[in-house]
Amino acid sequence: ALPLTAFAKLNIFACEPEWAALADVIGGDHVKSNSATNALQDPHYIQARPSLISRVRKADLVVCSGAGLEIGWLPMLLTKANNPDVHPGTKGYLEASSLVKRLEVPSSVDRAQGDVHPAGNPHIQTNPHNILLVADGLTASMSQLDPDNAAQYQSALEEFRTKWTAAMAQWKTKAEPLKGENIITYHKSWAYLQDWLGLTEVATLERISGVPPTAGHLSSLVSEFSDGGASMIIYAPYQSDKSPQWLSDKTGIPNVMIPLSVGGSDKAQDLYSLFDDIIERLLSTQK
């Protein structure tokens, strides 16, 4: 009889839903993945619950966006889980943002700037090219931890690469009318989407990053954009629509909720439909 360990699945703890979804694509039946957060939660702020501690304790691989996104809760999880095999610097930990070119890396940081990440913007998943780069790194980590199934992980990666590359070309063609558009965002969550599609962020609803919009700042935006200058206001599912709707009513600029991760809308239930929905929602603001 084969030992029980021969049938064990690689246990993957993802900090965000996009990495759990990607692990499932690459690992298939050989992995068991779960996400600490869902797309209706702000990944900056969650509680280090006992259930999450237990999951990290059992994990073979921890995959997180990094760049300080989870600084408020991941270190506590890792400490309390007492699983040294998945700490940063080990083969059981993968920082997704380290695999891509980080944008918006500040030259200096102080408290007055609010929620600013010294290592750069961590929301890398909104550019599909980054998803493919992380897929390469994830496959390498999984193969190192589970060499018996390395060939199958590599095969799944190549199949994903072919399909994903074709999908990226279709998305870019479909989104061509958006190129050059000025956008107002709620929070600086969309730098990589902007870079990919050629959008320009001209303002944010948060005057200070991470601090909810204030009446004074919103009023200043009305004055600035009442005669044009922006084509849409975008926000994530976990952000209140109150301020975007108020500014839209005052300026006539359409506002639209964009899913930031898998599960962020009824349609965005996997990586492919996530970008399908992002493009469709952005295009829906076009006059």
CSV table of C-alpha atoms in Angstrom, one decimal:
chain,number,residue,atom,x,y,z
A,1,ALA,CA,0.0,0.0,0.0
A,2,LEU,CA,1.1,3.5,-0.8
A,3,PRO,CA,1.7,5.8,2.2
A,4,LEU,CA,-1.0,8.3,2.9
A,5,THR,CA,1.4,11.2,2.1
A,6,ALA,CA,1.5,10.1,-1.5
A,7,PHE,CA,-2.1,11.4,-1.8
A,8,ALA,CA,-1.6,14.6,0.1
A,9,LYS,CA,-2.3,17.8,-1.7
A,10,LEU,CA,-0.1,20.8,-1.6
A,11,ASN,CA,-1.7,23.2,0.9
A,12,ILE,CA,-1.6,26.8,-0.4
A,13,PHE,CA,-2.6,29.8,1.7
A,14,ALA,CA,-3.2,32.8,-0.5
A,15,CYS,CA,-3.6,36.3,1.0
A,16,GLU,CA,-5.8,37.4,-1.9
A,17,PRO,CA,-8.4,35.6,-4.1
A,18,GLU,CA,-6.5,36.1,-7.3
A,19,TRP,CA,-3.5,34.1,-6.1
A,20,ALA,CA,-5.8,31.3,-4.8
A,21,ALA,CA,-7.5,31.2,-8.2
A,22,LEU,CA,-4.1,31.1,-10.0
A,23,ALA,CA,-2.9,28.3,-7.7
A,24,ASP,CA,-5.9,26.3,-8.7
A,25,VAL,CA,-5.2,26.9,-12.4
A,26,ILE,CA,-1.6,25.7,-12.1
A,27,GLY,CA,-2.1,23.0,-9.5
A,28,GLY,CA,-5.4,21.5,-10.4
A,29,ASP,CA,-6.2,18.4,-8.3
A,30,HIS,CA,-2.8,18.4,-6.8
A,31,VAL,CA,-3.4,21.5,-4.6
A,32,LYS,CA,-5.8,22.7,-2.0
A,33,SER,CA,-5.9,26.5,-2.0
A,34,ASN,CA,-7.7,29.0,0.2
A,35,SER,CA,-7.7,32.8,0.5
A,36,ALA,CA,-7.5,34.8,3.6
A,37,THR,CA,-9.6,37.6,2.1
A,38,ASN,CA,-12.4,37.8,-0.4
A,39,ALA,CA,-13.0,40.5,-3.1
A,40,LEU,CA,-15.6,42.3,-1.0
A,41,GLN,CA,-13.0,43.0,1.8
A,42,ASP,CA,-10.3,45.6,1.8
A,43,PRO,CA,-7.1,43.5,1.9
A,44,HIS,CA,-5.3,46.2,3.9
A,45,TYR,CA,-7.5,45.6,6.9
A,46,ILE,CA,-8.6,42.2,8.1
A,47,GLN,CA,-8.4,40.4,11.5
A,48,ALA,CA,-5.9,37.7,12.2
A,49,ARG,CA,-8.7,35.3,13.2
A,50,PRO,CA,-8.0,31.9,14.8
A,51,SER,CA,-9.3,30.2,11.6
A,52,LEU,CA,-6.7,32.0,9.5
A,53,ILE,CA,-3.9,31.1,12.0
A,54,SER,CA,-4.9,27.4,11.7
A,55,ARG,CA,-4.7,27.6,7.9
A,56,VAL,CA,-1.3,29.1,7.9
A,57,ARG,CA,-0.1,26.5,10.4
A,58,LYS,CA,-1.1,23.8,7.9
A,59,ALA,CA,0.2,25.6,4.8
A,60,ASP,CA,3.0,24.3,2.6
A,61,LEU,CA,3.1,27.6,0.6
A,62,VAL,CA,1.9,31.1,1.5
A,63,VAL,CA,1.4,33.4,-1.5
A,64,CYS,CA,0.7,37.1,-0.9
A,65,SER,CA,0.8,40.3,-2.9
A,66,GLY,CA,3.3,41.8,-0.5
A,67,ALA,CA,4.8,45.3,-0.9
A,68,GLY,CA,3.2,46.1,2.5
A,69,LEU,CA,-0.4,45.3,1.5
A,70,GLU,CA,-0.8,42.8,4.4
A,71,ILE,CA,1.5,44.5,6.9
A,72,GLY,CA,-1.4,45.0,9.3
A,73,TRP,CA,-2.2,41.4,9.7
A,74,LEU,CA,0.1,38.9,8.0
A,75,PRO,CA,3.1,39.2,10.4
A,76,MET,CA,0.8,38.4,13.3
A,77,LEU,CA,-0.6,35.3,11.4
A,78,LEU,CA,2.8,34.0,10.7
A,79,THR,CA,4.0,34.5,14.2
A,80,LYS,CA,1.0,32.8,15.9
A,81,ALA,CA,0.8,30.0,13.3
A,82,ASN,CA,4.4,28.9,14.3
A,83,ASN,CA,5.1,27.5,10.9
A,84,PRO,CA,8.7,28.6,10.1
A,85,ASP,CA,8.5,26.8,6.7
A,86,VAL,CA,6.3,29.6,5.3
A,87,HIS,CA,8.0,32.7,6.6
A,88,PRO,CA,9.5,35.3,4.2
A,89,GLY,CA,12.8,34.1,2.9
A,90,THR,CA,11.9,30.4,2.8
A,91,LYS,CA,10.8,28.4,-0.2
A,92,GLY,CA,7.3,28.2,1.4
A,93,TYR,CA,6.7,31.9,1.0
A,94,LEU,CA,6.1,33.8,-2.3
A,95,GLU,CA,5.7,37.5,-2.6
A,96,ALA,CA,3.9,38.1,-5.8
A,97,SER,CA,4.8,41.7,-6.2
A,98,SER,CA,8.5,40.9,-6.1
A,99,LEU,CA,8.1,39.2,-9.5
A,100,VAL,CA,6.9,42.3,-11.4
A,101,LYS,CA,8.0,45.9,-11.9
A,102,ARG,CA,6.4,47.8,-9.1
A,103,LEU,CA,4.8,51.1,-9.9
A,104,GLU,CA,4.5,54.2,-7.7
A,105,VAL,CA,7.5,53.6,-5.6
A,106,PRO,CA,7.8,56.7,-3.4
A,107,SER,CA,11.0,58.6,-3.1
A,108,SER,CA,10.2,59.3,0.6
A,109,VAL,CA,7.5,58.3,3.0
A,110,ASP,CA,6.0,60.0,6.0
A,111,ARG,CA,2.8,59.6,8.1
A,112,ALA,CA,1.2,62.7,6.6
A,113,GLN,CA,0.9,60.9,3.2
A,114,GLY,CA,-1.4,58.3,4.7
A,115,ASP,CA,-1.5,54.7,3.5
A,116,VAL,CA,1.6,54.9,1.2
A,117,HIS,CA,3.6,51.7,0.5
A,118,PRO,CA,7.4,52.2,0.6
A,119,ALA,CA,8.0,49.3,-1.8
A,120,GLY,CA,5.5,50.6,-4.4
A,121,ASN,CA,1.9,50.0,-5.3
A,122,PRO,CA,0.9,46.4,-4.2
A,123,HIS,CA,-2.2,46.0,-6.4
A,124,ILE,CA,-0.4,44.3,-9.2
A,125,GLN,CA,-3.2,42.0,-10.2
A,126,THR,CA,-5.1,44.5,-12.4
A,127,ASN,CA,-2.6,44.1,-15.2
A,128,PRO,CA,-2.9,40.6,-16.8
A,129,HIS,CA,0.8,40.6,-17.8
A,130,ASN,CA,1.6,40.6,-14.1
A,131,ILE,CA,-0.7,37.6,-13.6
A,132,LEU,CA,1.5,35.6,-16.1
A,133,LEU,CA,4.7,36.7,-14.4
A,134,VAL,CA,3.4,35.5,-11.0
A,135,ALA,CA,2.2,32.2,-12.6
A,136,ASP,CA,5.8,31.6,-13.6
A,137,GLY,CA,7.0,32.1,-10.1
A,138,LEU,CA,4.2,30.2,-8.5
A,139,THR,CA,4.9,27.2,-10.7
A,140,ALA,CA,8.5,27.3,-9.7
A,141,SER,CA,7.6,27.4,-6.0
A,142,MET,CA,5.1,24.6,-6.3
A,143,SER,CA,7.5,22.4,-8.3
A,144,GLN,CA,10.2,22.9,-5.7
A,145,LEU,CA,7.9,21.9,-2.9
A,146,ASP,CA,6.3,19.1,-4.8
A,147,PRO,CA,8.8,17.8,-7.3
A,148,ASP,CA,6.8,14.6,-8.0
A,149,ASN,CA,4.2,16.7,-9.7
A,150,ALA,CA,6.5,19.3,-11.2
A,151,ALA,CA,6.0,18.2,-14.8
A,152,GLN,CA,2.2,18.5,-14.4
A,153,TYR,CA,2.5,22.0,-12.9
A,154,GLN,CA,4.7,23.0,-15.8
A,155,SER,CA,2.3,21.6,-18.4
A,156,ALA,CA,-0.6,23.4,-16.8
A,157,LEU,CA,1.5,26.6,-16.8
A,158,GLU,CA,2.2,26.3,-20.5
A,159,GLU,CA,-1.5,25.7,-21.3
A,160,PHE,CA,-2.4,28.7,-19.2
A,161,ARG,CA,0.2,30.8,-20.9
A,162,THR,CA,-1.2,30.0,-24.4
A,163,LYS,CA,-4.8,30.7,-23.4
A,164,TRP,CA,-4.0,33.8,-21.3
A,165,THR,CA,-1.8,35.4,-24.0
A,166,ALA,CA,-4.7,35.0,-26.5
A,167,ALA,CA,-7.1,36.5,-24.0
A,168,MET,CA,-4.8,39.4,-23.2
A,169,ALA,CA,-4.7,40.3,-26.9
A,170,GLN,CA,-8.5,40.2,-27.1
A,171,TRP,CA,-8.9,42.4,-24.0
A,172,LYS,CA,-6.4,45.0,-25.3
A,173,THR,CA,-8.2,45.2,-28.6
A,174,LYS,CA,-11.6,45.5,-27.0
A,175,ALA,CA,-10.4,48.2,-24.6
A,176,GLU,CA,-8.7,50.3,-27.3
A,177,PRO,CA,-11.5,53.0,-27.0
A,178,LEU,CA,-10.4,53.6,-23.4
A,179,LYS,CA,-6.8,54.6,-24.2
A,180,GLY,CA,-6.0,58.2,-23.1
A,181,GLU,CA,-9.1,58.5,-20.9
A,182,ASN,CA,-8.7,60.5,-17.6
A,183,ILE,CA,-10.2,58.8,-14.6
A,184,ILE,CA,-10.9,59.7,-11.0
A,185,THR,CA,-10.3,56.8,-8.5
A,186,TYR,CA,-11.4,56.2,-5.0
A,187,HIS,CA,-8.1,54.9,-3.8
A,188,LYS,CA,-4.8,54.3,-5.6
A,189,SER,CA,-5.8,50.7,-6.5
A,190,TRP,CA,-5.6,50.9,-10.2
A,191,ALA,CA,-2.0,51.9,-11.2
A,192,TYR,CA,-1.3,48.7,-13.1
A,193,LEU,CA,-4.7,48.8,-14.9
A,194,GLN,CA,-3.9,52.3,-15.9
A,195,ASP,CA,-0.5,51.4,-17.1
A,196,TRP,CA,-1.9,48.5,-19.2
A,197,LEU,CA,-4.8,50.3,-20.8
A,198,GLY,CA,-3.3,53.8,-21.1
A,199,LEU,CA,-5.6,55.5,-18.6
A,200,THR,CA,-4.6,58.6,-16.6
A,201,GLU,CA,-5.5,59.1,-13.0
A,202,VAL,CA,-6.3,62.8,-12.5
A,203,ALA,CA,-7.6,62.7,-9.0
A,204,THR,CA,-8.6,60.4,-6.1
A,205,LEU,CA,-11.6,60.7,-3.8
A,206,GLU,CA,-9.3,60.2,-0.9
A,207,ARG,CA,-7.3,63.4,-0.3
A,208,ILE,CA,-5.0,61.3,1.9
A,209,SER,CA,-4.5,57.7,0.9
A,210,GLY,CA,-6.4,55.3,3.1
A,211,VAL,CA,-8.4,58.1,4.7
A,212,PRO,CA,-12.1,58.2,3.7
A,213,PRO,CA,-13.2,61.1,1.4
A,214,THR,CA,-13.9,64.4,3.1
A,215,ALA,CA,-16.7,66.8,2.3
A,216,GLY,CA,-14.2,69.6,1.7
A,217,HIS,CA,-12.1,67.5,-0.8
A,218,LEU,CA,-15.2,66.3,-2.6
A,219,SER,CA,-16.3,69.9,-3.0
A,220,SER,CA,-13.0,70.8,-4.5
A,221,LEU,CA,-13.3,68.0,-7.0
A,222,VAL,CA,-16.7,69.4,-8.0
A,223,SER,CA,-15.1,72.7,-8.7
A,224,GLU,CA,-12.2,71.1,-10.6
A,225,PHE,CA,-14.2,68.7,-12.8
A,226,SER,CA,-17.7,70.3,-13.2
A,227,ASP,CA,-16.7,71.4,-16.7
A,228,GLY,CA,-15.1,68.1,-17.7
A,229,GLY,CA,-11.6,66.7,-17.4
A,230,ALA,CA,-12.4,63.2,-16.5
A,231,SER,CA,-14.5,60.5,-18.2
A,232,MET,CA,-15.3,58.2,-15.2
A,233,ILE,CA,-15.1,57.6,-11.5
A,234,ILE,CA,-14.1,54.1,-10.4
A,235,TYR,CA,-14.1,52.3,-7.1
A,236,ALA,CA,-13.7,48.8,-5.7
A,237,PRO,CA,-16.6,46.6,-4.4
A,238,TYR,CA,-15.6,47.1,-0.7
A,239,GLN,CA,-15.6,50.9,-1.0
A,240,SER,CA,-18.8,52.8,-0.4
A,241,ASP,CA,-20.6,54.1,-3.5
A,242,LYS,CA,-21.8,57.2,-1.5
A,243,SER,CA,-18.9,59.5,-2.4
A,244,PRO,CA,-18.6,58.3,-6.1
A,245,GLN,CA,-22.3,58.7,-6.6
A,246,TRP,CA,-22.4,62.2,-5.0
A,247,LEU,CA,-19.5,63.4,-7.2
A,248,SER,CA,-21.2,61.8,-10.2
A,249,ASP,CA,-24.5,63.6,-9.5
A,250,LYS,CA,-22.7,67.0,-9.1
A,251,THR,CA,-20.4,66.7,-12.1
A,252,GLY,CA,-22.2,64.4,-14.6
A,253,ILE,CA,-19.2,62.1,-14.7
A,254,PRO,CA,-20.3,58.5,-14.7
A,255,ASN,CA,-19.2,56.3,-11.8
A,256,VAL,CA,-18.6,52.6,-12.0
A,257,MET,CA,-17.7,49.8,-9.6
A,258,ILE,CA,-14.8,47.7,-10.9
A,259,PRO,CA,-14.0,44.3,-9.4
A,260,LEU,CA,-10.5,44.3,-8.0
A,261,SER,CA,-10.2,40.6,-7.7
A,262,VAL,CA,-11.9,37.3,-8.4
A,263,GLY,CA,-15.4,37.3,-6.8
A,264,GLY,CA,-15.7,41.1,-6.9
A,265,SER,CA,-18.8,40.9,-9.0
A,266,ASP,CA,-21.4,38.3,-10.0
A,267,LYS,CA,-19.6,37.8,-13.3
A,268,ALA,CA,-15.9,37.9,-12.1
A,269,GLN,CA,-15.8,34.4,-10.8
A,270,ASP,CA,-12.4,33.4,-12.2
A,271,LEU,CA,-9.3,35.1,-13.6
A,272,TYR,CA,-10.7,35.2,-17.2
A,273,SER,CA,-14.1,36.5,-16.3
A,274,LEU,CA,-12.5,39.1,-13.9
A,275,PHE,CA,-10.9,40.9,-16.8
A,276,ASP,CA,-13.9,40.3,-19.1
A,277,ASP,CA,-16.0,42.2,-16.5
A,278,ILE,CA,-13.4,44.9,-15.8
A,279,ILE,CA,-13.3,45.8,-19.5
A,280,GLU,CA,-17.0,45.6,-20.0
A,281,ARG,CA,-17.7,47.9,-17.0
A,282,LEU,CA,-15.1,50.4,-18.1
A,283,LEU,CA,-16.6,50.5,-21.6
A,284,SER,CA,-20.1,51.0,-20.2
A,285,THR,CA,-19.1,54.5,-19.2
A,286,GLN,CA,-18.4,55.5,-22.8
A,287,LYS,CA,-20.8,58.0,-24.3
